[in-house]
Coordinates of C-alpha atoms in Angstrom, one line a residue:
Chain Q
M1421 CA 0.0 0.0 0.0
A1422 CA 2.7 2.5 0.9
Q1423 CA 4.7 1.5 -2.1
N1424 CA 1.6 2.1 -4.2
A1425 CA 1.1 5.5 -2.7
C1426 CA 4.6 6.6 -3.4
I1427 CA 4.5 5.4 -7.0
L1428 CA 1.4 7.5 -7.5
S1429 CA 2.9 10.6 -6.0
H1430 CA 6.1 10.1 -7.9
R1431 CA 4.1 9.8 -11.2
Q1432 CA 2.1 12.9 -10.3
N1433 CA 5.2 15.0 -9.7
L1434 CA 6.7 14.1 -13.0
H1435 CA 3.5 14.2 -15.1
G1436 CA 1.5 17.1 -13.8
D1437 CA -1.4 16.7 -16.3
L1438 CA -1.7 12.9 -16.1
H1439 CA -4.6 11.8 -14.0
I1440 CA -4.8 8.0 -14.3
P1441 CA -7.5 6.4 -12.2
E1442 CA -6.5 4.4 -9.2
S1443 CA -7.5 1.1 -10.7
L1444 CA -4.5 1.3 -13.0
C1445 CA -2.1 1.4 -10.1
W1446 CA -2.9 -2.0 -8.9
G1447 CA -1.4 -3.7 -12.0
L1448 CA 1.9 -1.6 -11.7
Q1449 CA 2.8 -2.3 -8.1
S1450 CA 6.1 -4.0 -8.4
T1451 CA 7.5 -2.5 -11.7
T1452 CA 9.9 0.3 -11.7
F1453 CA 9.4 3.5 -13.6
S1454 CA 11.2 2.6 -16.8
K1455 CA 9.5 -0.8 -17.2
M1456 CA 6.2 0.9 -16.5
A1457 CA 6.4 3.0 -19.7
A1458 CA 7.1 0.0 -21.8
S1459 CA 4.3 -2.2 -20.4
I1460 CA 1.7 0.5 -20.9
T1461 CA 2.4 1.0 -24.5
G1462 CA 3.4 -2.6 -25.2
L1463 CA 1.5 -5.7 -24.0
L1464 CA -0.5 -4.4 -21.1
K1465 CA -3.0 -2.1 -22.9
P1466 CA -5.3 -1.0 -20.1
W1467 CA -9.0 -0.6 -21.0
T1468 CA -10.0 3.1 -21.0
P1469 CA -13.7 3.8 -21.4
R1470 CA -14.9 5.8 -24.4
L1471 CA -16.4 8.5 -22.2
F1472 CA -13.8 9.3 -19.6
L1473 CA -15.5 10.4 -16.4
V1474 CA -13.1 13.1 -15.4
R1475 CA -14.9 14.3 -12.3
W1476 CA -14.8 11.1 -10.2
S1477 CA -11.2 10.3 -11.0
R1478 CA -8.6 11.7 -8.7
Y1479 CA -7.6 15.1 -9.8
N1480 CA -4.1 16.3 -9.4
P1481 CA -4.1 18.6 -6.4
Y1482 CA -3.2 21.7 -8.4
Y1483 CA -6.5 21.7 -10.3
L1484 CA -8.6 24.5 -8.9
E1485 CA -12.3 24.4 -8.0
P1486 CA -14.8 26.0 -10.5
E1487 CA -16.7 29.1 -9.5
P1488 CA -20.3 29.1 -10.9
R1489 CA -21.6 32.3 -9.5
K1490 CA -22.0 35.1 -12.1
E1491 CA -21.8 38.2 -9.8
L1492 CA -18.1 37.5 -8.9
Y1493 CA -17.1 37.9 -12.5
N1494 CA -19.0 41.2 -13.0
M1495 CA -17.2 42.9 -10.1
P1496 CA -14.8 45.7 -11.3
E1497 CA -11.1 45.8 -10.5
T1498 CA -11.4 48.3 -7.6
E1499 CA -13.8 46.2 -5.4
L1500 CA -11.5 43.2 -5.3
T1501 CA -9.4 42.4 -2.1
T1502 CA -5.8 41.3 -2.4
E1503 CA -6.7 37.7 -2.0
Q1504 CA -9.3 37.8 -4.7
K1505 CA -6.8 39.5 -7.0
E1506 CA -4.3 36.7 -6.3
E1507 CA -7.0 34.1 -7.0
R1508 CA -7.8 35.6 -10.3
E1509 CA -4.1 35.6 -11.4
L1510 CA -3.8 32.0 -10.3
K1511 CA -6.9 31.1 -12.3
A1512 CA -5.2 32.4 -15.4
V1513 CA -2.4 29.9 -15.1
R1514 CA -3.8 26.8 -13.5
P1515 CA -6.2 24.3 -15.0
I1516 CA -9.8 24.0 -13.4
K1517 CA -11.8 20.9 -12.5
A1518 CA -15.0 20.1 -14.5
T1519 CA -18.2 20.9 -12.7
T1520 CA -21.0 18.4 -12.0
N1521 CA -24.1 18.4 -14.1
S1522 CA -26.2 19.8 -11.3
T1523 CA -24.3 23.0 -10.7
T1524 CA -25.8 26.0 -12.6
S1525 CA -24.9 29.7 -12.8
S1526 CA -28.6 30.5 -12.1
V1527 CA -29.3 32.8 -9.2
F1528 CA -31.6 30.2 -7.7
N1529 CA -28.7 27.7 -7.3
D1530 CA -28.1 26.6 -3.7
P1531 CA -25.3 24.2 -2.8
V1532 CA -26.9 23.1 0.5
L1533 CA -30.2 22.2 -1.3
S1534 CA -28.2 20.3 -4.0
K1535 CA -26.5 18.3 -1.3
F1536 CA -29.8 17.6 0.3
V1537 CA -31.3 16.4 -3.1
N1538 CA -28.2 14.1 -3.6
M1539 CA -28.7 12.6 -0.2
M1540 CA -32.4 12.0 -0.8
M1541 CA -31.7 10.4 -4.2
R1542 CA -32.1 6.6 -4.6
D1543 CA -30.9 4.6 -7.6
G1544 CA -29.7 7.7 -9.3
E1545 CA -33.2 9.1 -9.8
K1546 CA -32.3 12.8 -9.4
I1547 CA -35.5 14.0 -11.1
L1548 CA -37.7 12.3 -8.6
A1549 CA -35.6 13.6 -5.6
R1550 CA -35.6 17.1 -7.0
G1551 CA -39.3 16.9 -7.6
I1552 CA -39.9 15.8 -3.9
L1553 CA -37.8 18.8 -2.7
T1554 CA -39.7 21.3 -4.8
Q1555 CA -43.0 19.9 -3.6
T1556 CA -41.7 20.2 0.0
L1557 CA -40.8 23.8 -0.5
E1558 CA -44.1 24.5 -2.2
S1559 CA -46.1 22.9 0.7
L1560 CA -44.0 24.7 3.3
K1561 CA -44.7 28.0 1.5
R1562 CA -48.5 27.3 1.1
K1563 CA -48.9 26.5 4.8
Q1564 CA -47.1 29.6 5.9
V1565 CA -48.7 32.0 3.4
E1566 CA -52.2 30.6 4.4
K1567 CA -51.4 31.3 8.0
Y1568 CA -50.1 34.8 7.1
H1569 CA -53.2 35.8 5.2
K1570 CA -55.5 34.5 8.0
A1571 CA -53.5 36.1 10.8
P1572 CA -54.5 39.5 12.4
Q1573 CA -52.4 42.5 11.4
G1574 CA -50.1 42.5 14.5
K1575 CA -49.0 38.9 14.1
K1576 CA -48.2 39.1 10.4
A1577 CA -44.6 40.2 10.9
E1578 CA -43.7 37.1 13.0
I1579 CA -44.7 34.5 10.4
E1580 CA -41.8 33.5 8.2
C1581 CA -43.0 32.7 4.7
N1582 CA -39.7 32.1 2.9
P1583 CA -39.3 28.3 2.5
Y1584 CA -35.6 28.6 1.9
A1585 CA -35.1 30.5 5.2
I1586 CA -37.2 27.9 7.0
F1587 CA -35.1 25.1 5.5
H1588 CA -31.8 26.6 6.4
Q1589 CA -32.9 27.6 9.9
A1590 CA -34.4 24.1 10.5
L1591 CA -31.1 22.4 9.4
E1592 CA -29.1 24.7 11.6
N1593 CA -31.3 23.9 14.6
C1594 CA -30.8 20.2 13.9
M1595 CA -27.0 20.3 13.6
P1596 CA -25.2 18.8 16.6
V1597 CA -22.5 20.8 18.4
I1598 CA -20.4 17.8 19.6
G1599 CA -20.2 14.2 18.3
L1600 CA -19.0 10.8 19.5
A1601 CA -16.1 8.8 18.1
S1602 CA -15.4 5.2 18.9
I1603 CA -11.8 5.0 20.2
Q1604 CA -10.0 1.8 21.2
K1605 CA -8.1 1.9 24.5
G1606 CA -6.8 -1.2 26.3
G1607 CA -8.8 -3.7 24.4
K1608 CA -12.2 -1.9 24.9
F1609 CA -14.0 0.6 22.7
Y1610 CA -15.1 3.8 24.3
Q1611 CA -17.5 6.4 22.9
V1612 CA -15.5 9.6 23.3
P1613 CA -16.9 13.1 22.8
V1614 CA -15.2 14.8 19.9
P1615 CA -15.5 18.1 18.0
L1616 CA -17.1 17.9 14.6
T1617 CA -16.3 19.7 11.4
D1618 CA -18.9 21.9 9.7
N1619 CA -19.3 19.4 6.8
R1620 CA -19.9 16.5 9.3
R1621 CA -22.5 18.5 11.2
R1622 CA -24.4 19.4 8.1
F1623 CA -24.2 15.8 6.9
L1624 CA -25.5 14.5 10.2
A1625 CA -28.4 16.9 10.3
M1626 CA -29.5 16.1 6.7
K1627 CA -29.1 12.3 7.3
W1628 CA -31.2 12.4 10.5
M1629 CA -33.9 14.4 8.7
I1630 CA -34.1 12.0 5.8
T1631 CA -34.0 8.8 7.8
E1632 CA -36.6 10.1 10.2
C1633 CA -39.0 11.1 7.4
R1634 CA -38.5 7.7 5.6
D1635 CA -39.0 5.5 8.7
N1636 CA -41.5 7.2 11.0
K1637 CA -44.3 8.1 8.6
N1638 CA -47.7 6.6 8.0
R1639 CA -48.0 4.4 5.0
R1640 CA -50.3 6.8 3.3
T1641 CA -48.5 10.1 3.9
L1642 CA -46.2 11.2 1.1
M1643 CA -42.5 12.1 1.6
Y1644 CA -43.0 15.8 0.8
E1645 CA -45.8 16.1 3.4
K1646 CA -43.8 14.4 6.1
L1647 CA -40.7 16.4 5.3
S1648 CA -42.6 19.7 5.4
Q1649 CA -44.1 18.8 8.8
E1650 CA -40.6 17.9 10.2
L1651 CA -39.0 21.0 8.8
L1652 CA -41.6 23.2 10.4
A1653 CA -41.2 21.4 13.7
A1654 CA -37.4 21.7 13.5
Y1655 CA -37.8 25.4 12.7
S1656 CA -39.6 25.9 16.0
K1657 CA -37.2 23.5 17.8
E1658 CA -39.6 20.7 18.3
G1659 CA -39.9 17.2 16.7
N1660 CA -38.0 14.0 16.5
V1661 CA -34.9 15.2 14.8
I1662 CA -34.3 17.8 17.5
K1663 CA -34.9 15.1 20.1
R1664 CA -32.2 12.9 18.4
K1665 CA -29.7 15.8 18.5
H1666 CA -30.4 16.4 22.2
E1667 CA -29.9 12.7 22.9
L1668 CA -26.5 12.8 21.2
H1669 CA -25.6 15.8 23.3
K1670 CA -26.6 14.0 26.5
M1671 CA -24.5 10.9 25.6
A1672 CA -21.5 13.2 25.0
E1673 CA -22.1 14.9 28.3
S1674 CA -22.4 11.6 30.2
N1675 CA -19.1 10.4 28.6
R1676 CA -17.2 13.5 29.6
A1677 CA -14.7 11.4 31.6
Y1678 CA -13.3 9.8 28.5
A1679 CA -12.6 13.1 26.8
H1680 CA -8.9 12.8 27.3
Y1681 CA -8.7 9.6 25.3
R1682 CA -8.9 11.8 22.2
W1683 CA -5.4 12.6 20.9
W1684 CA -6.2 15.1 18.1
Chain T
M218 CA -68.4 46.2 -9.0
W219 CA -66.5 45.5 -12.2
R220 CA -68.6 42.6 -13.5
A221 CA -70.6 44.0 -16.4
C222 CA -68.4 46.9 -17.3
Q223 CA -65.0 45.2 -18.0
S224 CA -63.5 46.7 -21.1
E225 CA -60.1 47.0 -22.9
R226 CA -59.0 49.5 -20.3
H227 CA -58.9 46.7 -17.7
L228 CA -56.8 44.3 -19.7
G229 CA -54.2 42.7 -17.6
Q230 CA -55.7 43.7 -14.3
Y231 CA -57.1 41.4 -11.7
Y232 CA -60.6 41.4 -10.3
T233 CA -61.8 39.5 -7.2
L234 CA -64.5 36.9 -7.2
P235 CA -66.7 37.2 -4.1
T236 CA -66.5 34.1 -1.9
S237 CA -70.3 33.4 -2.1
H238 CA -70.0 33.3 -5.9
L239 CA -67.1 30.9 -5.7
H240 CA -69.2 28.4 -3.7
T241 CA -72.4 28.8 -5.7
I242 CA -71.3 29.3 -9.3
F243 CA -68.1 27.1 -9.3
P244 CA -68.7 24.0 -7.1
H245 CA -66.9 22.0 -9.7
G246 CA -65.6 24.2 -12.5
L247 CA -62.2 25.6 -11.5
P248 CA -58.9 24.0 -12.3
A249 CA -57.3 22.1 -9.3
R250 CA -54.3 24.2 -8.9
Y251 CA -56.4 27.4 -9.0
Q252 CA -58.5 26.0 -6.2
Q253 CA -55.4 25.5 -4.1
Q254 CA -54.3 29.0 -4.9
V255 CA -57.7 30.4 -3.8
K256 CA -57.4 28.4 -0.5
T257 CA -53.8 29.7 0.1
F258 CA -54.4 33.4 -0.7
N259 CA -57.8 33.4 1.0
E260 CA -59.3 35.1 -2.1
G261 CA -60.0 34.3 -5.7
C262 CA -58.6 36.7 -8.3
V263 CA -59.0 36.3 -12.1
M264 CA -57.0 38.3 -14.6
V265 CA -59.0 40.1 -17.3
R266 CA -57.5 38.8 -20.6
Q267 CA -58.3 39.4 -24.2
P268 CA -60.0 36.1 -25.2
A269 CA -62.5 36.3 -22.4
L270 CA -63.3 40.0 -23.2
E271 CA -63.8 39.1 -26.8
L272 CA -66.2 36.3 -25.9
I273 CA -68.2 38.6 -23.6
S274 CA -68.5 41.2 -26.3
Y275 CA -69.8 38.6 -28.7
L276 CA -72.3 37.4 -26.1
K277 CA -73.5 41.0 -25.6
A278 CA -73.8 41.6 -29.3
A279 CA -75.5 38.3 -30.3
D280 CA -79.2 38.0 -31.4
Y281 CA -81.0 35.5 -29.2
S282 CA -84.0 34.9 -31.4
K283 CA -81.7 33.2 -33.9
P284 CA -80.3 29.7 -33.3
A285 CA -77.5 29.3 -30.7
V286 CA -74.0 30.4 -31.6
R287 CA -71.2 28.1 -30.8
Y288 CA -67.8 29.4 -29.5
L289 CA -64.7 27.3 -29.3
L290 CA -61.7 28.3 -27.1
Y291 CA -58.5 26.6 -28.3
G292 CA -54.8 27.1 -27.6
L293 CA -51.5 25.5 -26.3
K294 CA -51.4 23.5 -23.1
G295 CA -51.7 25.7 -20.1
S296 CA -52.5 28.9 -21.9
G297 CA -55.6 29.7 -19.9
K298 CA -58.6 28.2 -21.8
T299 CA -60.4 26.9 -18.7
M300 CA -59.9 30.1 -16.8
S301 CA -61.3 32.2 -19.7
L302 CA -64.3 29.8 -19.7
C303 CA -64.8 30.4 -16.0
H304 CA -64.5 34.1 -16.5
T305 CA -67.3 34.0 -19.2
I306 CA -69.5 31.8 -17.0
H307 CA -69.1 34.2 -14.1
Y308 CA -70.2 37.0 -16.4
C309 CA -73.2 35.0 -17.6
S310 CA -74.3 34.1 -14.0
T311 CA -74.1 37.8 -13.0
Q312 CA -76.3 38.7 -16.0
G313 CA -78.9 36.2 -14.8
W314 CA -78.4 33.4 -17.4
L315 CA -78.9 29.8 -16.6
V316 CA -75.5 28.1 -16.8
L317 CA -75.1 24.5 -17.7
H318 CA -71.4 23.8 -16.9
I319 CA -69.8 20.5 -17.6
P320 CA -66.4 20.8 -15.9
D321 CA -64.6 18.1 -17.8
A322 CA -66.3 16.0 -20.4
H323 CA -63.2 13.7 -20.5
L324 CA -64.2 12.4 -17.0
W325 CA -67.4 10.9 -18.6
V326 CA -65.5 8.8 -21.1
K327 CA -62.9 7.2 -18.9
N328 CA -62.5 5.4 -15.6
C329 CA -66.1 4.5 -15.3
K330 CA -66.7 2.4 -12.2
E331 CA -70.3 1.5 -12.8
L332 CA -71.8 1.0 -16.3
L333 CA -75.5 0.1 -16.3
P334 CA -77.5 -0.8 -19.5
S335 CA -80.0 2.0 -20.1
S336 CA -83.6 1.3 -19.3
Y337 CA -84.9 3.8 -21.9
H338 CA -82.9 2.6 -24.9
T339 CA -81.6 -1.0 -25.0
S340 CA -78.3 -0.4 -26.9
R341 CA -77.1 2.5 -24.7
F342 CA -75.2 2.6 -21.3
D343 CA -75.8 4.7 -18.2
Q344 CA -73.3 6.2 -15.9
P345 CA -75.1 6.7 -12.6
I346 CA -72.3 8.1 -10.4
E347 CA -71.1 10.8 -12.8
A348 CA -74.7 11.8 -13.6
S349 CA -75.8 12.1 -10.0
N350 CA -72.6 14.1 -9.1
W351 CA -73.3 16.5 -12.0
L352 CA -77.0 16.9 -11.0
R353 CA -75.9 17.8 -7.4
N354 CA -73.6 20.5 -8.6
F355 CA -76.2 21.8 -11.1
R356 CA -78.6 22.1 -8.2
T357 CA -76.1 24.3 -6.3
T358 CA -75.4 26.5 -9.3
N359 CA -78.9 27.3 -10.4
E360 CA -81.0 27.3 -7.2
R361 CA -83.2 30.2 -8.2
F362 CA -84.3 28.7 -11.6
L363 CA -85.3 25.3 -10.1
S364 CA -88.7 26.5 -8.8
K365 CA -89.4 28.9 -11.7
I366 CA -89.2 26.4 -14.6
K367 CA -92.1 24.0 -15.0
L368 CA -91.9 20.8 -16.9
R369 CA -93.8 20.5 -20.2
Q370 CA -94.1 16.8 -20.3
R371 CA -94.8 13.8 -18.1
Y372 CA -91.8 11.5 -17.4
T373 CA -92.3 7.9 -16.3
W374 CA -89.3 6.4 -14.6
T375 CA -90.6 3.1 -13.4
K376 CA -94.1 1.5 -13.1
R377 CA -94.7 3.4 -9.9
E378 CA -92.7 6.5 -10.2
S379 CA -93.3 9.4 -12.6
T380 CA -92.9 13.2 -12.6
E381 CA -96.1 15.0 -13.6
K382 CA -96.4 17.8 -16.2
G383 CA -96.2 21.2 -14.6
S384 CA -94.1 20.3 -11.6
P385 CA -91.0 22.4 -11.0
L386 CA -87.6 21.4 -12.3
G387 CA -86.3 21.2 -8.7
E388 CA -88.3 18.1 -8.2
L389 CA -86.9 16.4 -11.2
V390 CA -83.3 17.2 -10.1
D391 CA -84.0 15.9 -6.6
M392 CA -85.3 12.7 -8.0
G393 CA -82.2 12.3 -10.1
V394 CA -79.9 12.8 -7.1
S395 CA -81.8 10.4 -4.8
R396 CA -82.6 7.7 -7.4
V397 CA -79.1 7.1 -8.7
K398 CA -80.1 4.3 -11.1
S399 CA -82.1 6.6 -13.4
S400 CA -80.0 9.7 -13.0
S401 CA -78.6 9.6 -16.5
D402 CA -82.1 9.7 -18.0
V403 CA -82.9 12.6 -15.6
V404 CA -80.0 14.5 -17.1
G405 CA -81.3 13.9 -20.6
A406 CA -84.8 15.1 -19.5
V407 CA -83.3 18.2 -17.9
L408 CA -81.3 19.1 -21.0
K409 CA -84.4 18.6 -23.2
E410 CA -86.6 20.8 -21.1
L411 CA -84.1 23.6 -20.9
R412 CA -83.6 23.5 -24.6
L413 CA -87.3 23.8 -25.3
Q414 CA -87.9 26.5 -22.8
A415 CA -84.9 28.7 -23.5
A416 CA -86.5 29.6 -26.8
E417 CA -89.1 31.8 -25.1
T418 CA -88.8 35.5 -25.3
E419 CA -87.5 37.6 -22.4
E420 CA -90.9 39.1 -21.4
S421 CA -92.7 35.8 -20.7
E422 CA -90.5 34.4 -17.9
G423 CA -87.9 33.2 -20.3
F424 CA -84.2 32.9 -19.6
R425 CA -81.0 32.6 -21.6
L426 CA -79.2 29.3 -21.5
A427 CA -75.4 29.1 -21.5
V428 CA -74.0 25.6 -22.2
A429 CA -70.3 25.6 -21.1
I430 CA -68.4 22.4 -21.9
D431 CA -64.7 21.9 -21.0
G432 CA -62.9 19.3 -23.1
V433 CA -65.5 19.1 -25.9
N434 CA -63.3 16.9 -28.0
S435 CA -64.0 13.9 -25.9
L436 CA -67.6 13.7 -27.3
W437 CA -66.4 12.5 -30.7
G438 CA -63.2 10.6 -29.8
R439 CA -62.8 7.2 -28.3
T440 CA -63.5 5.9 -24.8
T441 CA -61.5 3.6 -22.6
I442 CA -64.7 2.1 -21.1
K443 CA -65.2 -1.6 -22.0
K444 CA -68.3 -3.7 -22.0
E445 CA -68.4 -7.0 -20.1
D446 CA -67.1 -8.9 -23.2
K447 CA -64.1 -6.5 -23.3
S448 CA -65.2 -4.8 -26.5
P449 CA -64.8 -0.9 -26.4
V450 CA -67.8 1.3 -26.0
A451 CA -68.3 4.1 -28.6
P452 CA -69.2 7.5 -27.3
E453 CA -72.6 7.4 -29.0
E454 CA -73.6 4.4 -26.8
L455 CA -73.3 6.5 -23.6
T456 CA -76.5 8.3 -22.7
L457 CA -74.8 11.3 -21.2
I458 CA -72.7 11.9 -24.3
H459 CA -75.7 11.3 -26.6
N460 CA -77.7 14.0 -24.8
L461 CA -74.8 16.4 -24.8
R462 CA -74.4 16.1 -28.5
K463 CA -78.1 17.0 -29.0
M464 CA -77.4 20.1 -26.9
I465 CA -74.5 21.2 -29.1
D466 CA -76.6 21.0 -32.3
N467 CA -77.7 24.5 -33.2
N468 CA -81.4 23.7 -33.6
W469 CA -82.5 25.7 -30.5
C470 CA -82.7 29.4 -29.8
G471 CA -82.2 31.7 -26.8
G472 CA -78.6 30.9 -25.7
A473 CA -75.0 30.1 -26.5
V474 CA -72.7 27.2 -26.5
I475 CA -69.2 27.9 -25.2
A476 CA -66.7 25.0 -25.5
T477 CA -63.0 24.5 -24.7
L478 CA -60.7 22.0 -26.4
S479 CA -58.4 20.1 -24.1
Q480 CA -55.6 17.8 -25.0
T481 CA -54.6 17.1 -21.4
G482 CA -57.4 14.7 -20.4
S483 CA -58.1 13.5 -23.9
L484 CA -57.6 9.9 -25.0
Y485 CA -55.6 8.6 -27.9
S486 CA -54.5 12.0 -29.2
P487 CA -50.8 13.2 -29.5
S488 CA -49.6 15.7 -27.0
S489 CA -48.6 18.2 -29.7
A490 CA -52.1 18.6 -31.0
Y491 CA -54.0 21.7 -30.0
L492 CA -55.9 23.0 -33.2
P493 CA -59.6 22.3 -33.5
K494 CA -59.2 20.2 -36.7
E495 CA -56.7 17.8 -35.0
L496 CA -58.5 17.4 -31.7
L497 CA -62.1 17.3 -32.8
G498 CA -61.6 14.9 -35.7
E499 CA -63.7 14.8 -38.9
E500 CA -67.0 13.9 -37.2
G501 CA -66.6 16.4 -34.4
F502 CA -65.6 19.3 -36.7
D503 CA -68.6 18.6 -39.0
S504 CA -71.0 18.6 -36.0
M505 CA -69.4 21.8 -34.5
D506 CA -69.3 23.5 -37.9
P507 CA -70.1 26.5 -38.1
F508 CA -68.5 27.8 -34.9
I509 CA -66.5 30.9 -33.8
P510 CA -62.9 30.0 -32.8
V511 CA -61.3 32.1 -30.1
P512 CA -57.5 31.5 -29.7
V513 CA -56.0 31.7 -26.3
S514 CA -52.2 32.4 -26.2
N515 CA -49.5 32.8 -23.5
Y516 CA -49.2 35.9 -21.4
S517 CA -48.2 39.1 -23.2
E518 CA -45.5 41.2 -21.5
K519 CA -48.1 43.4 -19.8
E520 CA -50.0 40.4 -18.5
F521 CA -46.8 38.8 -17.3
E522 CA -45.9 41.9 -15.4
S523 CA -49.4 42.0 -13.9
C524 CA -49.2 38.4 -12.8
Y525 CA -45.7 38.8 -11.3
L526 CA -46.8 41.9 -9.3
Y527 CA -49.8 40.0 -8.1
Y528 CA -47.7 37.2 -6.8
L529 CA -45.3 39.7 -5.1
D530 CA -48.3 41.4 -3.5
R531 CA -49.7 38.2 -2.1
H532 CA -46.2 37.3 -0.7
W533 CA -46.0 34.3 -3.0
L534 CA -42.6 34.9 -4.6
Q535 CA -40.3 34.5 -1.5
H536 CA -36.9 33.8 -2.9
P537 CA -34.7 36.9 -2.3
H538 CA -33.2 36.8 -5.8
S539 CA -36.6 36.5 -7.6
E540 CA -36.9 40.3 -7.7
N541 CA -34.4 41.4 -10.3
E542 CA -32.0 38.8 -11.8
G543 CA -34.4 36.0 -11.2
K544 CA -37.2 37.7 -13.2
K545 CA -35.3 37.2 -16.5
E546 CA -34.7 33.6 -15.6
I547 CA -38.4 33.0 -14.9
I548 CA -39.4 34.5 -18.2
F549 CA -36.9 32.3 -20.0
L550 CA -37.9 29.1 -18.2
S551 CA -41.6 29.6 -18.5
N552 CA -41.9 31.3 -21.9
R553 CA -44.7 33.3 -20.2
N554 CA -47.0 30.2 -20.2
P555 CA -49.5 30.8 -17.4
S556 CA -49.5 27.2 -16.0
V557 CA -45.7 26.7 -16.2
L558 CA -45.2 30.1 -14.6
E559 CA -47.5 29.1 -11.8
R560 CA -45.7 25.8 -11.1
L561 CA -42.3 27.6 -11.3
C562 CA -43.3 30.3 -8.8
A563 CA -44.7 27.7 -6.5
F564 CA -41.4 26.7 -5.1
L565 CA -39.5 30.0 -5.7

C-alpha cells in the first residue's frame, strides 16, 4: 500500500497533467518506472472507457475548484481584495476541474439544497428527488402563506413565509454541536466526545432528517408532506430530529470522563 | 363592481370573485391548482384577458332569437382556456343566465366504475355516479331557476314513479340525485326541457341558456370504457354523451354554447395537437361547424408583469433573488406560459 502510494505521488510530480484512475495502479505495483512506460504502450493495454468520467477520477491537487456564481465575474477591479486578485491571477495559469451536471450559474442555485437532493436520491433518480424537494418547498410556503393571510395585522410580521429561510434555519437547529467517536483503548472501545467539522455536522443533520422522514411516517403520507411537517417542527425547535440531536448531546455529556482519550 | 363593465382599459388587471360566488357558481368548475391558490391566498382573483373579453363582447352583441351560436376556445397547453371559460361563466351568471357547466367531459368517457345498461334505450349505457354528481352541482349553481321552470311533459321512470307535467324542475333534479339508477335519464330530460324553454322571449319568464363544456373533443373521440365482453364502448352508446351532442346542435334558440378544447385529459391524441381540426376529428368538426374559434395564447409582456406583481403582492414569490435577476430567468424558463409560470413560482 505504501509502495503504491509513493509510486502514485512520484508519477504525479513528474507528469502534472496525467490523472490516471487508481484502478490502473494495482497492476503496476512491483514494476519500476522505466519498465512501466514499456508495459503501458506494449503488451499491457489498459482498458479506457470511451467517455472518460473526469470528475470522479482523482484530480491532481493543483487543479482549482470551479466558480459558478456570475456576480463574482462582474465585479470591477477596484472592489477586489488582495486575496481575490491573487486568486484571479492563479486562475489564469492553473487548470480547473470540471463541474458536476447539477451546478448552474442560475441565481436560484443553492449548494446546500443540491447536497440535500443528492442525499435523498435513490438509484440515481435525481429528477424524482428534486421533484420531492420542490413539492416540499411549495407545501411549506403554502402552509405559511395561508397562516399569514389569516393572521391578524399585529401577528403578520412574525410569520416566516420564505421556505428557503425555514429550510436553512431548521437544518441549523438540527446540527449537533459535539459528536461521539469510537476509540479503542486497552482492548475496549469507548464512545469519546469529539468536536465535529462543519461538513460533518451538516451531513448528520440532513441524514437524520431524511431517515426520520422515511422511517417514522404513516403508510399513506407522502414524503414531501412528512418532510414539510418535520422541517416546520425543527424550525420551532420541536420534533423527533431535534430530540435525536439532544440525545446525542446528552450521551456526549455523560461520557465526559473519556474526553482525554482523544489525541487530536 | 366590475362585472358587467369590464373593457379593454382593464386588460391585464385582476378582479376579485366574491366568496359566495365561488361556492355557488363554481362548485366543480375551476382547475385544481387554481382552487389550491384560492385556499392559500384566502381570495380568488381572475386576470382580465383578451380572449375572455372578446367572448363577452360577442355574447353581448348576439341576437338571441336566432339559433344558438357556438364558440370554441383553443390554444396551447396551459395557456388559460379553462380560466377564460370560468370568467365567461361568471359574467353569464351575474347577468342572470342559466349556466349548464360540464367541468370536464373527459371524465365521462374514462375510468367509469359502474356502467348500467340503459332502461330507456336498449343499446345505450348509463353512468349513474357521474350523472348524480353533476346533478348535485347543477342544483347548487342554479337554485333560483329550479322553482321557476315548469316541466312540459310527463316523465315515467318506473311503473310506480313518474314526474307530472307542470311540476318544478327542482323536483326532477332531486329525484335524479336520490334515485341514482335513473340519474342519466334525468340528465337527458333536464337538458331537453331547458332546450325547449330557452327559446321563449324575455318578457314571458324566459331565460337565456349558456352551455359551457370543457374538453368538448371527448364527445367525438374514443372511450376507454369496456363492456363485459371486453369490447370498447363508442361515445354514442353512452346516454350522457348522446344527450350532450343534442345540446350542441344549433337547432334551439335563446342561448349560446361555449366550449373548450383540451388535450390534457383526452384519449388517444398526440400531446402536440392543439388545433380544432386535429383534436375534434372529422366527425366532431362537422358537428361543430359553423363555430366561432377564439384563440388563447400565452401571457403578453403586460399580462406577465401583472401576474408577477400580483404574486409579489400576495407574498408568493419568496426567494430573495426573484426580484431582479431572477425575473429574466423566470421569463426564460416559463416562456410566459401561465401554468408553467404558476408551477415555477410555487417553489421559488
